PDB file of C-alpha atoms in Angstrom:
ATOM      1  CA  UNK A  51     181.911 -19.700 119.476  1.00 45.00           C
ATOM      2  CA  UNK A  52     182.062 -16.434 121.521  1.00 50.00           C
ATOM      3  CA  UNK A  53     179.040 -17.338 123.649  1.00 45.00           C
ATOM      4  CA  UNK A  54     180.585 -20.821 124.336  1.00 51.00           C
ATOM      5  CA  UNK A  55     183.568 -18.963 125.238  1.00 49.00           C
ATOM      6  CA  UNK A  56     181.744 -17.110 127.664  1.00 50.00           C
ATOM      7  CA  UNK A  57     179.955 -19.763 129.171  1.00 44.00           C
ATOM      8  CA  UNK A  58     183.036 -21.603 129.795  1.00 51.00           C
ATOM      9  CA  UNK A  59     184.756 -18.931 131.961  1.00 43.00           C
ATOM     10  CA  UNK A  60     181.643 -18.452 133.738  1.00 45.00           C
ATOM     11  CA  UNK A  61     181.494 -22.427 134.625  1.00 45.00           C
ATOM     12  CA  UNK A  62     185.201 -21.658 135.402  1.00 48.00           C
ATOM     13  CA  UNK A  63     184.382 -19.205 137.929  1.00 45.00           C
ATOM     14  CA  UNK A  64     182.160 -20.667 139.814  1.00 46.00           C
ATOM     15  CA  UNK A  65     184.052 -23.889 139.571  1.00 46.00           C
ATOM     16  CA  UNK A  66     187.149 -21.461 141.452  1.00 44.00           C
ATOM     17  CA  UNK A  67     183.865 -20.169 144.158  1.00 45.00           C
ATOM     18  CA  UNK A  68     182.942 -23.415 144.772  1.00 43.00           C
ATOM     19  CA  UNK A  69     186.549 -25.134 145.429  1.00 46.00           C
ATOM     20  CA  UNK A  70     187.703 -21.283 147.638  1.00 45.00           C
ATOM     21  CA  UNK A  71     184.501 -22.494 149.717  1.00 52.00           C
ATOM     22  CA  UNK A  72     185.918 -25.433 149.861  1.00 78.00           C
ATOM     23  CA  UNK A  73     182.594 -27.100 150.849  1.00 89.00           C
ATOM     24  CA  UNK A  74     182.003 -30.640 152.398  1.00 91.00           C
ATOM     25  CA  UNK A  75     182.850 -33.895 150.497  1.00 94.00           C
ATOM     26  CA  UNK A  76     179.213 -34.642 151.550  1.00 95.00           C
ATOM     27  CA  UNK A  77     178.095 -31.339 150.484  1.00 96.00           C
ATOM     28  CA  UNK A  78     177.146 -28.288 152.010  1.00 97.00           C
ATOM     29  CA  UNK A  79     175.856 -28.592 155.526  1.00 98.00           C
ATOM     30  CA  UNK A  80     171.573 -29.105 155.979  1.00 97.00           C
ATOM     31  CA  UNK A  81     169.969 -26.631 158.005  1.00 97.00           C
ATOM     32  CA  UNK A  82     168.311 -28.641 161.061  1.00 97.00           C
ATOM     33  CA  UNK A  83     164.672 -27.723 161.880  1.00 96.00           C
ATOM     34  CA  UNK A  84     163.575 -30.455 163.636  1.00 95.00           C
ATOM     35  CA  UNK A  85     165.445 -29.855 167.031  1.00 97.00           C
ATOM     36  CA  UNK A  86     163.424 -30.419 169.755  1.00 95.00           C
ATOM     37  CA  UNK A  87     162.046 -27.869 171.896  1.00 93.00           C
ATOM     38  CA  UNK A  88     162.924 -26.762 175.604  1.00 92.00           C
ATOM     39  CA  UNK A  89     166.388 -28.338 174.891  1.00 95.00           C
ATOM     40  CA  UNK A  90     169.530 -26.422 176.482  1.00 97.00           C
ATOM     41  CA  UNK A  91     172.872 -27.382 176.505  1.00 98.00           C
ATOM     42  CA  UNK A  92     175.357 -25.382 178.368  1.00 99.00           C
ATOM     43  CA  UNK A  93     179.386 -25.537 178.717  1.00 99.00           C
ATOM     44  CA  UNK A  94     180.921 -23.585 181.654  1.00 99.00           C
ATOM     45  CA  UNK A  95     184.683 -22.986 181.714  1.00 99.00           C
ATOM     46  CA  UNK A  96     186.843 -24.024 184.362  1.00 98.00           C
ATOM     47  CA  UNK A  97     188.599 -22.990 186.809  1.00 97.00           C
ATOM     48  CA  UNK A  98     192.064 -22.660 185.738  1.00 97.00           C
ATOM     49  CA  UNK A  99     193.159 -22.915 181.954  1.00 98.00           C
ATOM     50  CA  UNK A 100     194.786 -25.723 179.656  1.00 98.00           C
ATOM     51  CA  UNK A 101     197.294 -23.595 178.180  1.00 97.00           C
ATOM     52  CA  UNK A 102     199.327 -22.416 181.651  1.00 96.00           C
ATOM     53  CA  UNK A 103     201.105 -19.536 180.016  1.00 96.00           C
ATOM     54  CA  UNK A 104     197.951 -17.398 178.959  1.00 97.00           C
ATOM     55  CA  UNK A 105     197.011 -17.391 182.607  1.00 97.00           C
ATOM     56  CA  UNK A 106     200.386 -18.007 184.679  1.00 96.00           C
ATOM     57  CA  UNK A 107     198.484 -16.690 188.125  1.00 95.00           C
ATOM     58  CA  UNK A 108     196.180 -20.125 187.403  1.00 96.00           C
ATOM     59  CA  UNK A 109     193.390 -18.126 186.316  1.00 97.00           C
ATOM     60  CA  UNK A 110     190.780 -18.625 183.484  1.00 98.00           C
ATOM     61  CA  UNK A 111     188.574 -17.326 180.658  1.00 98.00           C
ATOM     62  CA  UNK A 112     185.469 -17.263 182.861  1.00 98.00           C
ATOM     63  CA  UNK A 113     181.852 -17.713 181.733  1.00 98.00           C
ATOM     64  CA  UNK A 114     179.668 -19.833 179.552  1.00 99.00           C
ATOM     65  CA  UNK A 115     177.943 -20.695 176.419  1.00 99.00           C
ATOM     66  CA  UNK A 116     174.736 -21.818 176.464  1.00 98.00           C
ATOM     67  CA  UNK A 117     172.339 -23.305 173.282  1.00 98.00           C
ATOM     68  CA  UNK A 118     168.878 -23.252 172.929  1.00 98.00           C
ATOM     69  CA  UNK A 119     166.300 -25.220 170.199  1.00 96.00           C
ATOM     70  CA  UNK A 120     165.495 -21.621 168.199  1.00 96.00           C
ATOM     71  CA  UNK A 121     162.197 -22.141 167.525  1.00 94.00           C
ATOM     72  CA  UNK A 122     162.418 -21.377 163.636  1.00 93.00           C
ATOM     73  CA  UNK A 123     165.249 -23.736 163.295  1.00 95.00           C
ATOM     74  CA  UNK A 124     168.804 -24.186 164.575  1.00 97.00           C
ATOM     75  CA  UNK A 125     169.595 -23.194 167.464  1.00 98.00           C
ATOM     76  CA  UNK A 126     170.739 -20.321 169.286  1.00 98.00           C
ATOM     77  CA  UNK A 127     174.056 -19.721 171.277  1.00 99.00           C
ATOM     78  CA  UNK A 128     174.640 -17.334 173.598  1.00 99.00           C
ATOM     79  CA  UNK A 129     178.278 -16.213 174.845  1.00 99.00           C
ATOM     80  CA  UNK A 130     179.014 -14.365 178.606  1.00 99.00           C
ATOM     81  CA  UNK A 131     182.558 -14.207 178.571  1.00 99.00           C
ATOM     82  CA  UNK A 132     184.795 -11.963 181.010  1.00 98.00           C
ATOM     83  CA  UNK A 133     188.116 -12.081 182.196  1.00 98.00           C
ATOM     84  CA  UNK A 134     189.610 -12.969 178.397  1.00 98.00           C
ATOM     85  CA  UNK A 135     193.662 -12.333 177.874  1.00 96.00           C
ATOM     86  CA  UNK A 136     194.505  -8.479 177.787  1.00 90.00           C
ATOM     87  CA  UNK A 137     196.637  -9.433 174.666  1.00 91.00           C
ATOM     88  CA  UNK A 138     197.382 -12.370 172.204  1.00 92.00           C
ATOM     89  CA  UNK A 139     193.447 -12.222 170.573  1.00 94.00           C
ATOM     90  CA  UNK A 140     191.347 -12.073 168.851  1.00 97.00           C
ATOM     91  CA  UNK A 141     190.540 -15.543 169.565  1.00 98.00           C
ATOM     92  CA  UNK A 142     188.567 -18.125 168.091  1.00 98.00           C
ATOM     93  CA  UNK A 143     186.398 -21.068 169.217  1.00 99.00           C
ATOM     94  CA  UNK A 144     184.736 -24.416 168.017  1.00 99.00           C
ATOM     95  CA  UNK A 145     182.576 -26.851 168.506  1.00 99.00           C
ATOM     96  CA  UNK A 146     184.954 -29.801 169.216  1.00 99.00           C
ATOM     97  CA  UNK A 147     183.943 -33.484 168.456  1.00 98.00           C
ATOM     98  CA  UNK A 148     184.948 -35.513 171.574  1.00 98.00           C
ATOM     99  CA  UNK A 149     184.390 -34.274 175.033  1.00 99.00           C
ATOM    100  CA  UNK A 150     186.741 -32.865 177.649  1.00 99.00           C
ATOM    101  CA  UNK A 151     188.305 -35.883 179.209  1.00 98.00           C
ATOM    102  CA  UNK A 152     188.617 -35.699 183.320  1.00 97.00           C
ATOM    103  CA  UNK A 153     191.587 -35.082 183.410  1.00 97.00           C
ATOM    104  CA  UNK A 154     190.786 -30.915 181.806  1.00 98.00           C
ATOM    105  CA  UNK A 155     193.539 -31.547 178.626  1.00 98.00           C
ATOM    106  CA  UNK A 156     191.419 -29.592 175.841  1.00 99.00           C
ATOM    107  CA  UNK A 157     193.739 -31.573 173.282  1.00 98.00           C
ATOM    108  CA  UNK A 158     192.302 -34.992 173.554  1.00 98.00           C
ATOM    109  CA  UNK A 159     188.452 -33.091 172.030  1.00 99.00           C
ATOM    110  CA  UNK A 160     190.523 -33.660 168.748  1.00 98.00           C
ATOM    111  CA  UNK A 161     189.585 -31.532 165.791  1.00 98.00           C
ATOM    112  CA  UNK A 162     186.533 -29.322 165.265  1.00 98.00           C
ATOM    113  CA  UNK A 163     182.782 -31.227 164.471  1.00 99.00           C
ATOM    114  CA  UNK A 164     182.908 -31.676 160.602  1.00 98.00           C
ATOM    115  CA  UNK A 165     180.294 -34.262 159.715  1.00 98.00           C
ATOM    116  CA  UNK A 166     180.305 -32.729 155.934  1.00 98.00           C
ATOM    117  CA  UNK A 167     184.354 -33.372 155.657  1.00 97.00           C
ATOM    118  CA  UNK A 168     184.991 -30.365 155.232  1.00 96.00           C
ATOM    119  CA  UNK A 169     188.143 -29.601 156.325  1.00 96.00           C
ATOM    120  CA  UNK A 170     189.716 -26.798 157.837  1.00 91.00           C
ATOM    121  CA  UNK A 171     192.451 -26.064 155.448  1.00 89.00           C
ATOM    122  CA  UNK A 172     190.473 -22.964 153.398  1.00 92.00           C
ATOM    123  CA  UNK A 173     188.975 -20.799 155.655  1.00 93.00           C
ATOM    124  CA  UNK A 174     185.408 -20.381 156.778  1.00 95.00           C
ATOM    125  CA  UNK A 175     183.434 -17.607 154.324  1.00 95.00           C
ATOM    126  CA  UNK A 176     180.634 -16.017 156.722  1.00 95.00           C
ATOM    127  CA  UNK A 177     178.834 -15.028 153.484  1.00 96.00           C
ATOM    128  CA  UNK A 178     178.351 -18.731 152.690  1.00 97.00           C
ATOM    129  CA  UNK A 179     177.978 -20.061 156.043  1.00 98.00           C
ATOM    130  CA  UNK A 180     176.774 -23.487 154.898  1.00 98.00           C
ATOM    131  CA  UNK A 181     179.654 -24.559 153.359  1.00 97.00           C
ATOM    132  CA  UNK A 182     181.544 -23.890 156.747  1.00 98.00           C
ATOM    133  CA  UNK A 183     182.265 -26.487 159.199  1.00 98.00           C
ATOM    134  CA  UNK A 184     179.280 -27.077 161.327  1.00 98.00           C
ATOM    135  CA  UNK A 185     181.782 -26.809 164.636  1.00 98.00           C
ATOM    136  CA  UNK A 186     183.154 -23.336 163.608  1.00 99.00           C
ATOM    137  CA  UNK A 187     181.324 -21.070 165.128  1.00 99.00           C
ATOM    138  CA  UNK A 188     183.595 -18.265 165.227  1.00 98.00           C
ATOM    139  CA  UNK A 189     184.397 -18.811 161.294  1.00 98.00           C
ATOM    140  CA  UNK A 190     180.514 -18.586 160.295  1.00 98.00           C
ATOM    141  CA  UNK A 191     180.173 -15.585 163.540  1.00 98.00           C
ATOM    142  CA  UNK A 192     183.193 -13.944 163.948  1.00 98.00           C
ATOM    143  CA  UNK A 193     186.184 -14.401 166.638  1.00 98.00           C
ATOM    144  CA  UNK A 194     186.014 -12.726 169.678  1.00 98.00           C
ATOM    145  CA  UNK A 195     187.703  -9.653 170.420  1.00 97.00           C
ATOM    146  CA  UNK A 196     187.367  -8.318 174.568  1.00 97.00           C
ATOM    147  CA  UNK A 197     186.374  -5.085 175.251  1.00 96.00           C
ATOM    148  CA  UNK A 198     188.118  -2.773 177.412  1.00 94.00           C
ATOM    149  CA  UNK A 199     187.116  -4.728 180.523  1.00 96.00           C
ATOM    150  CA  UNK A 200     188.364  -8.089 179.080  1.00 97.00           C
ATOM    151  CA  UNK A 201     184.577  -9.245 178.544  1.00 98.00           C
ATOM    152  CA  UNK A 202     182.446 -10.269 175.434  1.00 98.00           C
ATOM    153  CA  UNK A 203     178.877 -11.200 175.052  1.00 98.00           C
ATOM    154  CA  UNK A 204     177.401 -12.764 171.550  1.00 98.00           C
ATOM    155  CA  UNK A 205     173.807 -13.984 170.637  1.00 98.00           C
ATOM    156  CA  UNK A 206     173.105 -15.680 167.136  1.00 98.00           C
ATOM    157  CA  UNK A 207     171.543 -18.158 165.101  1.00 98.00           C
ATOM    158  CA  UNK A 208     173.485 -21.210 163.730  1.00 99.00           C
ATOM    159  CA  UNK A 209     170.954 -23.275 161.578  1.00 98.00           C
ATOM    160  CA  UNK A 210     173.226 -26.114 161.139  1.00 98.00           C
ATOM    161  CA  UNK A 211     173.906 -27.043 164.651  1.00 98.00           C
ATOM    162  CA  UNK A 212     171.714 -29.500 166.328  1.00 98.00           C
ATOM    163  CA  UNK A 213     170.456 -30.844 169.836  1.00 97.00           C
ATOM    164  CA  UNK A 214     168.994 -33.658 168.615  1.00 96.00           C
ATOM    165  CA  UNK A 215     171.002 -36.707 169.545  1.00 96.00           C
ATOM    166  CA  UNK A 216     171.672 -39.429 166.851  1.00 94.00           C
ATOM    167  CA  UNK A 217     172.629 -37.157 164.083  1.00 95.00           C
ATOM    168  CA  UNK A 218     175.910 -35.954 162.678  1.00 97.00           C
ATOM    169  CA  UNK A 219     175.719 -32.443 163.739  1.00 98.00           C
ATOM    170  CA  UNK A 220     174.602 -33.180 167.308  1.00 98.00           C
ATOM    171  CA  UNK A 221     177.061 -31.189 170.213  1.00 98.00           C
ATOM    172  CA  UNK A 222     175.620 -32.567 173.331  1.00 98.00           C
ATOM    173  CA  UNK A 223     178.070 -34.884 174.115  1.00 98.00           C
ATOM    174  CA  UNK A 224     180.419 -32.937 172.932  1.00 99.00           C
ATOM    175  CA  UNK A 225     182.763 -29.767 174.016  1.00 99.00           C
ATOM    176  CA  UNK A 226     184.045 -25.998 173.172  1.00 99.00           C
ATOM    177  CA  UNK A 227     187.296 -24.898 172.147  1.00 99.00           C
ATOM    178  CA  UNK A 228     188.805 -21.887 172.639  1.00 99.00           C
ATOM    179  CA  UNK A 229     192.117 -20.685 170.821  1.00 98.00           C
ATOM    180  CA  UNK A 230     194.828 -18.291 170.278  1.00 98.00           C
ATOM    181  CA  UNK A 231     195.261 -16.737 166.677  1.00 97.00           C
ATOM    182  CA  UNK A 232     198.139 -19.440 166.374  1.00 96.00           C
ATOM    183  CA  UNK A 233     195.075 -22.462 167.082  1.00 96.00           C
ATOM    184  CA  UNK A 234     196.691 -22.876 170.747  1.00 98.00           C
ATOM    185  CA  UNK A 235     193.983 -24.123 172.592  1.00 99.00           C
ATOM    186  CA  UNK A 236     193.273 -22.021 175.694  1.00 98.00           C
ATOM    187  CA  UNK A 237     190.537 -23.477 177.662  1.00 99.00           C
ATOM    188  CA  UNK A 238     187.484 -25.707 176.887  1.00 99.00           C
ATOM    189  CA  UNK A 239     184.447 -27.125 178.356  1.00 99.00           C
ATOM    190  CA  UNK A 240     181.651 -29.890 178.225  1.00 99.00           C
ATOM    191  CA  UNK A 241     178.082 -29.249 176.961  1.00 99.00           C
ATOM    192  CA  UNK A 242     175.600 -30.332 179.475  1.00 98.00           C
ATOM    193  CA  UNK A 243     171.941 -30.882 179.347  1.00 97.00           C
ATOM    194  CA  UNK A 244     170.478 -28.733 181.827  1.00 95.00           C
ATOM    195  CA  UNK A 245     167.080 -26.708 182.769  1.00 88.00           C
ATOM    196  CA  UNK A 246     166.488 -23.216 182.405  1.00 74.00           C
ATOM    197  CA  UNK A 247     164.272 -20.930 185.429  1.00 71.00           C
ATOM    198  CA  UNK A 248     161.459 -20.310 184.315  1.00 63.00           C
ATOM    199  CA  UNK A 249     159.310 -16.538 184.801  1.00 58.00           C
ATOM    200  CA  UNK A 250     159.401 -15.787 188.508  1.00 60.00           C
ATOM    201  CA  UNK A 251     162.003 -18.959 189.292  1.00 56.00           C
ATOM    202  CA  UNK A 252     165.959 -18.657 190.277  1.00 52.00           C
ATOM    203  CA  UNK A 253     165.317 -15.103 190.880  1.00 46.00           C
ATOM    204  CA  UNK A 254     165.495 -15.258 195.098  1.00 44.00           C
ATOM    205  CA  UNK A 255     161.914 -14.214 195.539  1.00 42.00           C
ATOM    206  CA  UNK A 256     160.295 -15.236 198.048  1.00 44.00           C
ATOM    207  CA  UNK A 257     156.602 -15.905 197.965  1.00 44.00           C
ATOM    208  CA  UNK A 258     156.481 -15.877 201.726  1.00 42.00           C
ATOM    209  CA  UNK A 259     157.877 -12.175 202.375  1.00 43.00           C
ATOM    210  CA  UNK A 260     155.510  -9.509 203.765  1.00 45.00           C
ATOM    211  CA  UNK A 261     154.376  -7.204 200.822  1.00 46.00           C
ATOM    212  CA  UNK A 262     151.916  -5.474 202.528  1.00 44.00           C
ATOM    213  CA  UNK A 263     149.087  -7.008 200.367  1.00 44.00           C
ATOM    214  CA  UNK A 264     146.007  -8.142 201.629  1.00 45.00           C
ATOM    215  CA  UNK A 265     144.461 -11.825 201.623  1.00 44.00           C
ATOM    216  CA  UNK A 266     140.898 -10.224 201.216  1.00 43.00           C
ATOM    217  CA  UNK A 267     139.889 -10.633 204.836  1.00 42.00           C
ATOM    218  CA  UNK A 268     139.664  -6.703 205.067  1.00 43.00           C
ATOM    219  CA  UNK A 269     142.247  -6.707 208.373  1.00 46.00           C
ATOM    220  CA  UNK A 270     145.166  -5.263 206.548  1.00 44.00           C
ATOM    221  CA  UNK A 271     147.263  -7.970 207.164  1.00 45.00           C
ATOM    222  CA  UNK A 272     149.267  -9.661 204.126  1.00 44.00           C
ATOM    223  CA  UNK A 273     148.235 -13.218 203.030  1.00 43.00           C
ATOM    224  CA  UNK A 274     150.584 -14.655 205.720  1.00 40.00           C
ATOM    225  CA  UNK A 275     150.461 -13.053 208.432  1.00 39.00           C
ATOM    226  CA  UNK A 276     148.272 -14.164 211.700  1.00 37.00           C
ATOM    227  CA  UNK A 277     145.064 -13.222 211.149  1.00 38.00           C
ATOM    228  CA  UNK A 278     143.799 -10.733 213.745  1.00 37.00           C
ATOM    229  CA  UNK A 279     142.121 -12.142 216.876  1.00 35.00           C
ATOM    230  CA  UNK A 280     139.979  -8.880 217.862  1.00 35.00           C
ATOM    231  CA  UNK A 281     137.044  -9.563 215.587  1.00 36.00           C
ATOM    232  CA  UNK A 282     134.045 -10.157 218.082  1.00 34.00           C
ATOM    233  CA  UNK A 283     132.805 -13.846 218.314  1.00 36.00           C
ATOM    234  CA  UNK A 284     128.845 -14.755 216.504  1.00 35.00           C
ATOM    235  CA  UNK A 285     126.428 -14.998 219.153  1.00 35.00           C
ATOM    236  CA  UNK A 286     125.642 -18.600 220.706  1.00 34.00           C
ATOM    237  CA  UNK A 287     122.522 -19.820 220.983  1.00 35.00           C
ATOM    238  CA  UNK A 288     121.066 -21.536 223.956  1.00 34.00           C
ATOM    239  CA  UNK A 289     118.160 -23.820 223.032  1.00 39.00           C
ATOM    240  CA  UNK A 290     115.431 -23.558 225.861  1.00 38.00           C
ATOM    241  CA  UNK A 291     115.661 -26.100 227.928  1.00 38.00           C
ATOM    242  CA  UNK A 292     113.870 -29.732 228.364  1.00 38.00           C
ATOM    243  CA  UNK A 293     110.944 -30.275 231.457  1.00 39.00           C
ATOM    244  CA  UNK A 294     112.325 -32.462 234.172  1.00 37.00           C
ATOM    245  CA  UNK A 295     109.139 -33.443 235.120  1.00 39.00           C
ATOM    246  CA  UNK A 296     108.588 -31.884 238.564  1.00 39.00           C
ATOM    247  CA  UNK A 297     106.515 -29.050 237.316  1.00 38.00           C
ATOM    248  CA  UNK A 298     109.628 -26.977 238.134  1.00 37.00           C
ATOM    249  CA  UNK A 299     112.040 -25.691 235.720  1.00 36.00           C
ATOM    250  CA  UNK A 300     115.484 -24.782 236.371  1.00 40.00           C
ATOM    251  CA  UNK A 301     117.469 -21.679 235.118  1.00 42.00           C
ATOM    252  CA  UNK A 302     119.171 -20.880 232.345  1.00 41.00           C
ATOM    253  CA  UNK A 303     123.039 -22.334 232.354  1.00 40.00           C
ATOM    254  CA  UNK A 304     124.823 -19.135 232.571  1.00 42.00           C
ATOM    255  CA  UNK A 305     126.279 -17.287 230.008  1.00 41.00           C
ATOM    256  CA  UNK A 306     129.689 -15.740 229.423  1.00 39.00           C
ATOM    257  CA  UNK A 307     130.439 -11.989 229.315  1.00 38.00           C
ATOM    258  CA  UNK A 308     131.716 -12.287 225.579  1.00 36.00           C
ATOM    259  CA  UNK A 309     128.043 -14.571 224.827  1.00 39.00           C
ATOM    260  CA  UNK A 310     125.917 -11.756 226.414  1.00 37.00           C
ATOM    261  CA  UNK A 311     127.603  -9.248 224.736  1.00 37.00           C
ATOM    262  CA  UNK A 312     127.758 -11.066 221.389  1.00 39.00           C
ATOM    263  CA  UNK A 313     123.928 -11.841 222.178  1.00 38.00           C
ATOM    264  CA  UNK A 314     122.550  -8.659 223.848  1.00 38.00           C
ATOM    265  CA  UNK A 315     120.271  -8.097 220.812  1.00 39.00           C
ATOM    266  CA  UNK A 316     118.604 -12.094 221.517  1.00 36.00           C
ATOM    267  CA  UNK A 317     117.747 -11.041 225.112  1.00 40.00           C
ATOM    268  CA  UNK A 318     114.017 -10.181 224.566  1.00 37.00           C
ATOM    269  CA  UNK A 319     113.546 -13.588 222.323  1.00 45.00           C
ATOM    270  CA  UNK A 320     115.178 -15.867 224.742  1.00 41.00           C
ATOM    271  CA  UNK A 321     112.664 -14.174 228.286  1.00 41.00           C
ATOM    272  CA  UNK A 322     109.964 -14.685 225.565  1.00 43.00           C
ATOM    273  CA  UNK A 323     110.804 -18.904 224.994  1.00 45.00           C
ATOM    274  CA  UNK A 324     111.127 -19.507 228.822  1.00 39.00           C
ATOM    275  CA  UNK A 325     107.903 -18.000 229.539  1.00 37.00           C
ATOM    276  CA  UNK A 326     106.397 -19.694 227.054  1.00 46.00           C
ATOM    277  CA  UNK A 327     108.129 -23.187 228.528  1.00 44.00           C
ATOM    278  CA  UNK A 328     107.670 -22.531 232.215  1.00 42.00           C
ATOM    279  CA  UNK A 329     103.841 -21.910 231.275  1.00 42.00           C
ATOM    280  CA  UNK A 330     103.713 -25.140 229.158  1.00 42.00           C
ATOM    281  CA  UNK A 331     105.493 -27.289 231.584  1.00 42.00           C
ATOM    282  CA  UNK A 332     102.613 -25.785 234.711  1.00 42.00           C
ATOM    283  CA  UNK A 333     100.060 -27.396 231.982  1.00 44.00           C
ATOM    284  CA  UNK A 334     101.028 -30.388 232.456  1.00 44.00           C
TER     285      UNK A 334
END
């Protein structure tokens, strides 16, 4: 009877764990491993906020969040904020379920993405991060409080999110939220598909600037500059010339300076042939 007893409050326990989770009418969320690689998303914030009051000069939150496939499942977000309110925080921020209509009004995203049913009414437990709402990032990862300059920067893991498109937990088409304490929504953004640089890319390099390197062709010179014209030109050869069939033959067409200098070495071998042909040509 006593070890029934026990058994019972146990059950009763983690009954009460379970329901403070609060976890999805579907069930905890699945971690996502098949998102496909080289997939980024990124949401950039606008110019001027939703919520006027936060920023009465017309000024915004500024930065981005950008997600990338992780390669062991999930995928990973990364958060460059600056210029966040000097007061009011910290503030939180979700993955949203409709997108950012033209118009900029951050209320029409509706209510955080929540293909489990969860439910927002308990709050998010980071210990159990799974039961969480897939959208609530800042529940699972914590809010985000500025640093002295007004700017924050966050890199983690969510292995419930997903950039594949056709399933429930899929964000591409859909936005970021970011709110006051009180759930006012400050500013928000679109995710967009979009291509990272790769090594040596977007970094204003230019492969055509003068780094003193050489091409190979021993003058000093980098690969694109002119190559040097002082290099002395291979000696031409003459071929000795045909009989014109008068007994005689004629000179030599002359040579230029740079030829007889390129050639001074050929001298001897070229007296030598027209001997030999003027003597041949007497024969016949």
């Amino acid at each position: 009877m006593r070890v029934s007893t026990q058994l019972s409050v146990l059950l009763a326990a983690a009954s009460a764990h379970v329901s403070a989770q609060d976890t999805g009418e579907l069930g905890d969320a699945a971690e996502v491993n098949n998102n496909p690689a080289g997939v980024v998303y990124k949401a950039t914030l606008p110019e001027a906020a939703f919520f006027e009051p936060t920023y009465p000069d017309g000024d915004n939150i500024k930065g981005d969040v950008t997600a990338e496939a992780n390669p062991d499942g999930g995928v990973r977000f990364t958060l460059k904020l600056s210029n966040l309110p000097e007061t009011g925080g910290p503030f939180s921020y979700h993955l949203h379920v409709d997108p950012v209509p033209e118009n900029g009004n951050c209320t029409a995203t509706l209510a955080h993405l929540d293909p489990y049913i969860r439910g927002e009414a308990t709050p998010c437990e980071k210990e159990a991060p799974a039961t969480c709402q897939v959208g609530d990032l800042s529940g699972k990862y914590g809010s985000i409080t500025p640093d002295e300059e007004g700017a924050f920067e966050a890199t983690y893991v969510d292995l419930y999110a997903s950039t594949l498109e056709g399933i429930g937990a899929f964000f591409g088409n859909r936005s970021i939220v970011f709110h006051h304490p009180n759930k006012t929504r400050i500013s928000c953004a679109n995710f967009e598909q979009v291509t990272l640089p790769g090594p040596g890319e977007g970094d204003g390099s230019d492969d055509g600037s003068d780094d003193g390197s050489d091409n190979g062709s021993g003058d000093g010179d980098d690969d694109n500059s002119a190559p040097s014209t002082t290099s002395v030109p291979s000696a031409i050869i003459t071929p000795p010339p045909s009989n014109t069939g008068n007994g005689t033959v004629p000179p030599p067409p002359p040579t230029s300076s740079i030829e007889t200098a390129g050639a001074a070495g050929l001298k001897v071998g070229a007296a030598t042939a027209l001997v030999a042909a003027a003597a041949f040509a007497m024969m016949l």
